[in-house]
Amino acid sequence: MADDTQGAAAPQPGTAPSMNLVGQYIRDLSFENPGAPGTLLGGGTNPAFNVSISVGVKKQSDEIYAIELTLNAKANREETVLFNVELVYGGIFRIKNVPENQLSPLLMIECPRLIFPFARQVLASVTQQGGFPPLMMEPVDFSAIYRQNLAKLAQQQGGAPAADAAAETPKPN
């Protein structure tokens, strides 16, 4: 009996699409606690949190990409800054045989989704070591950020596409 592939070419060994996380790193980490130790004594109203996240992609070579998440978190109580954190957390990915039309969503959605839990843990640990309760970010919908970025690019009509997406998420008190 003959093998019937109905005209579809079977993938050759070694040509199947693949994505591998090669490594992770902290490129930048800054924690400011400008009112310490006074701000650690407590009291007053609940603080207001402002958390933002952006995704950047940097091609390193034909198959290697660096994906960086920039997380900014700031807590205020009235006019007083309790803490301000900036974290740039990256992952190095080896991507092979991915069709061009699928590369951008892979880099801007799936890769950040894989490294986000680690960046979230660093942020929680740093705020806790700074004397505050750990700041636990809610899960992030990188697909929504990607769609928002595409919509902005479509509105700009003719602006050069950027490999950067951002969203700001206020955290409830």
Short mmCIF file of C-alpha atoms in Angstrom, two decimals:
data_model
loop_
_atom_site.label_atom_id
_atom_site.label_comp_id
_atom_site.label_asym_id
_atom_site.label_seq_id
_atom_site.Cartn_x
_atom_site.Cartn_y
_atom_site.Cartn_z
CA MET A 1 0.00 0.00 0.00
CA ALA A 2 1.36 3.41 -0.94
CA ASP A 3 1.73 6.24 1.58
CA ASP A 4 -0.82 8.88 0.59
CA THR A 5 0.13 12.40 1.76
CA GLN A 6 -2.50 14.07 -0.44
CA GLY A 7 0.01 16.42 -1.98
CA ALA A 8 1.40 17.74 1.31
CA ALA A 9 5.13 17.53 1.65
CA ALA A 10 6.21 15.72 4.78
CA PRO A 11 8.62 17.79 6.89
CA GLN A 12 12.19 16.72 6.48
CA PRO A 13 14.04 15.70 9.61
CA GLY A 14 15.57 18.77 11.23
CA THR A 15 13.19 21.22 9.52
CA ALA A 16 10.34 21.12 12.02
CA PRO A 17 9.67 24.46 13.74
CA SER A 18 11.23 24.71 17.19
CA MET A 19 11.68 27.20 20.02
CA ASN A 20 14.13 26.69 22.88
CA LEU A 21 14.80 28.87 25.90
CA VAL A 22 18.59 29.11 26.00
CA GLY A 23 18.94 31.30 29.10
CA GLN A 24 17.46 34.02 31.30
CA TYR A 25 18.98 37.12 32.82
CA ILE A 26 18.40 40.37 34.71
CA ARG A 27 19.76 43.25 32.63
CA ASP A 28 18.70 46.05 34.98
CA LEU A 29 17.22 46.13 38.47
CA SER A 30 16.56 49.25 40.48
CA PHE A 31 14.71 49.51 43.79
CA GLU A 32 14.17 52.89 45.43
CA ASN A 33 12.77 53.28 48.93
CA PRO A 34 13.17 57.06 49.32
CA GLY A 35 11.30 57.46 52.60
CA ALA A 36 12.87 54.59 54.51
CA PRO A 37 12.69 53.93 57.37
CA GLY A 38 9.70 56.24 57.94
CA THR A 39 7.58 54.70 55.18
CA LEU A 40 8.04 51.23 56.69
CA LEU A 41 6.44 52.23 59.99
CA GLY A 42 3.01 51.98 58.38
CA GLY A 43 -0.08 53.92 59.13
CA GLY A 44 -2.22 55.99 56.85
CA THR A 45 -4.32 54.99 53.89
CA ASN A 46 -3.71 52.02 51.63
CA PRO A 47 -1.09 52.77 48.99
CA ALA A 48 -1.91 53.23 45.32
CA PHE A 49 0.03 51.03 42.90
CA ASN A 50 0.89 51.71 39.29
CA VAL A 51 2.42 48.82 37.36
CA SER A 52 3.44 48.84 33.70
CA ILE A 53 5.02 46.28 31.41
CA SER A 54 6.60 46.46 27.99
CA VAL A 55 8.09 43.83 25.69
CA GLY A 56 11.17 44.32 23.52
CA VAL A 57 12.73 41.99 20.96
CA LYS A 58 16.36 42.13 19.82
CA LYS A 59 17.61 39.78 17.12
CA GLN A 60 21.05 38.48 18.10
CA SER A 61 21.76 36.18 15.13
CA ASP A 62 19.86 34.15 12.53
CA GLU A 63 18.26 31.88 15.12
CA ILE A 64 18.81 33.71 18.45
CA TYR A 65 16.49 36.39 19.86
CA ALA A 66 16.62 38.26 23.17
CA ILE A 67 13.18 39.03 24.56
CA GLU A 68 13.14 41.61 27.36
CA LEU A 69 10.31 42.48 29.72
CA THR A 70 10.51 45.90 31.36
CA LEU A 71 8.45 46.03 34.53
CA ASN A 72 7.93 49.30 36.37
CA ALA A 73 6.09 49.37 39.69
CA LYS A 74 5.49 52.36 41.90
CA ALA A 75 3.61 52.60 45.20
CA ASN A 76 2.39 55.92 46.61
CA ARG A 77 0.56 56.85 49.78
CA GLU A 78 -0.98 60.24 49.16
CA GLU A 79 2.00 62.36 47.99
CA THR A 80 4.68 60.06 49.41
CA VAL A 81 6.52 57.56 47.21
CA LEU A 82 6.81 54.30 49.14
CA PHE A 83 8.87 52.46 46.54
CA ASN A 84 9.76 52.54 42.88
CA VAL A 85 11.04 49.43 41.09
CA GLU A 86 12.35 48.98 37.55
CA LEU A 87 13.25 45.53 36.29
CA VAL A 88 14.47 44.55 32.83
CA TYR A 89 14.28 40.76 32.67
CA GLY A 90 15.27 38.86 29.55
CA GLY A 91 15.21 35.48 27.95
CA ILE A 92 17.38 34.21 25.11
CA PHE A 93 15.48 32.04 22.64
CA ARG A 94 16.68 29.85 19.76
CA ILE A 95 13.98 29.76 17.09
CA LYS A 96 14.32 27.51 14.05
CA ASN A 97 12.20 26.97 10.94
CA VAL A 98 9.29 29.18 12.02
CA PRO A 99 7.43 30.73 9.06
CA GLU A 100 7.91 34.51 8.83
CA ASN A 101 4.18 35.21 9.30
CA GLN A 102 4.24 33.33 12.64
CA LEU A 103 7.51 34.75 13.97
CA SER A 104 6.20 38.05 15.36
CA PRO A 105 3.39 36.52 17.47
CA LEU A 106 5.82 33.88 18.74
CA LEU A 107 8.35 36.54 19.81
CA MET A 108 5.83 39.00 21.26
CA ILE A 109 3.34 36.59 22.90
CA GLU A 110 4.74 33.12 23.58
CA CYS A 111 8.30 34.04 24.54
CA PRO A 112 7.25 36.72 27.08
CA ARG A 113 4.63 34.33 28.46
CA LEU A 114 7.40 31.82 29.23
CA ILE A 115 9.70 34.22 31.10
CA PHE A 116 7.05 36.37 32.84
CA PRO A 117 6.66 34.11 35.92
CA PHE A 118 10.39 34.44 36.63
CA ALA A 119 10.32 38.25 36.27
CA ARG A 120 7.22 38.34 38.48
CA GLN A 121 9.08 36.39 41.17
CA VAL A 122 12.07 38.76 41.06
CA LEU A 123 9.70 41.74 41.47
CA ALA A 124 7.93 40.10 44.43
CA SER A 125 11.22 39.18 46.09
CA VAL A 126 12.74 42.65 45.67
CA THR A 127 9.73 44.46 47.12
CA GLN A 128 9.68 42.04 50.05
CA GLN A 129 13.40 42.49 50.69
CA GLY A 130 12.80 46.25 50.55
CA GLY A 131 10.58 45.93 53.62
CA PHE A 132 7.14 45.76 51.97
CA PRO A 133 4.74 42.90 51.34
CA PRO A 134 5.69 41.07 48.12
CA LEU A 135 4.16 42.72 45.05
CA MET A 136 2.46 39.90 43.15
CA MET A 137 1.53 40.99 39.64
CA GLU A 138 -1.57 39.54 38.08
CA PRO A 139 -1.02 37.30 35.05
CA VAL A 140 -0.48 39.31 31.87
CA ASP A 141 -2.36 38.74 28.61
CA PHE A 142 0.50 39.21 26.15
CA SER A 143 -1.87 38.44 23.29
CA ALA A 144 -3.97 41.52 24.19
CA ILE A 145 -0.82 43.68 24.39
CA TYR A 146 0.22 42.39 20.96
CA ARG A 147 -3.22 43.16 19.46
CA GLN A 148 -3.17 46.67 21.00
CA ASN A 149 0.23 47.29 19.49
CA LEU A 150 -0.93 46.10 16.05
CA ALA A 151 -3.97 48.39 16.26
CA LYS A 152 -1.76 51.38 17.12
CA LEU A 153 0.53 50.59 14.18
CA ALA A 154 -2.45 50.29 11.84
CA GLN A 155 -3.71 53.72 12.98
CA GLN A 156 -0.32 55.30 12.33
CA GLN A 157 -0.43 54.06 8.68
CA GLY A 158 3.04 54.35 7.43
CA GLY A 159 4.87 54.56 10.70
CA ALA A 160 7.74 52.09 10.89
CA PRO A 161 6.69 48.96 12.79
CA ALA A 162 8.31 48.76 16.17
CA ALA A 163 9.14 45.54 17.99
CA ASP A 164 7.90 47.03 21.23
CA ALA A 165 4.51 46.68 22.90
CA ALA A 166 3.42 48.29 26.15
CA ALA A 167 0.45 48.28 28.46
CA GLU A 168 -0.18 50.00 31.76
CA THR A 169 -2.17 48.24 34.41
CA PRO A 170 -3.24 50.08 37.54
CA LYS A 171 -3.25 47.73 40.52
CA PRO A 172 -6.24 47.90 42.89
CA ASN A 173 -5.67 49.31 46.36
#
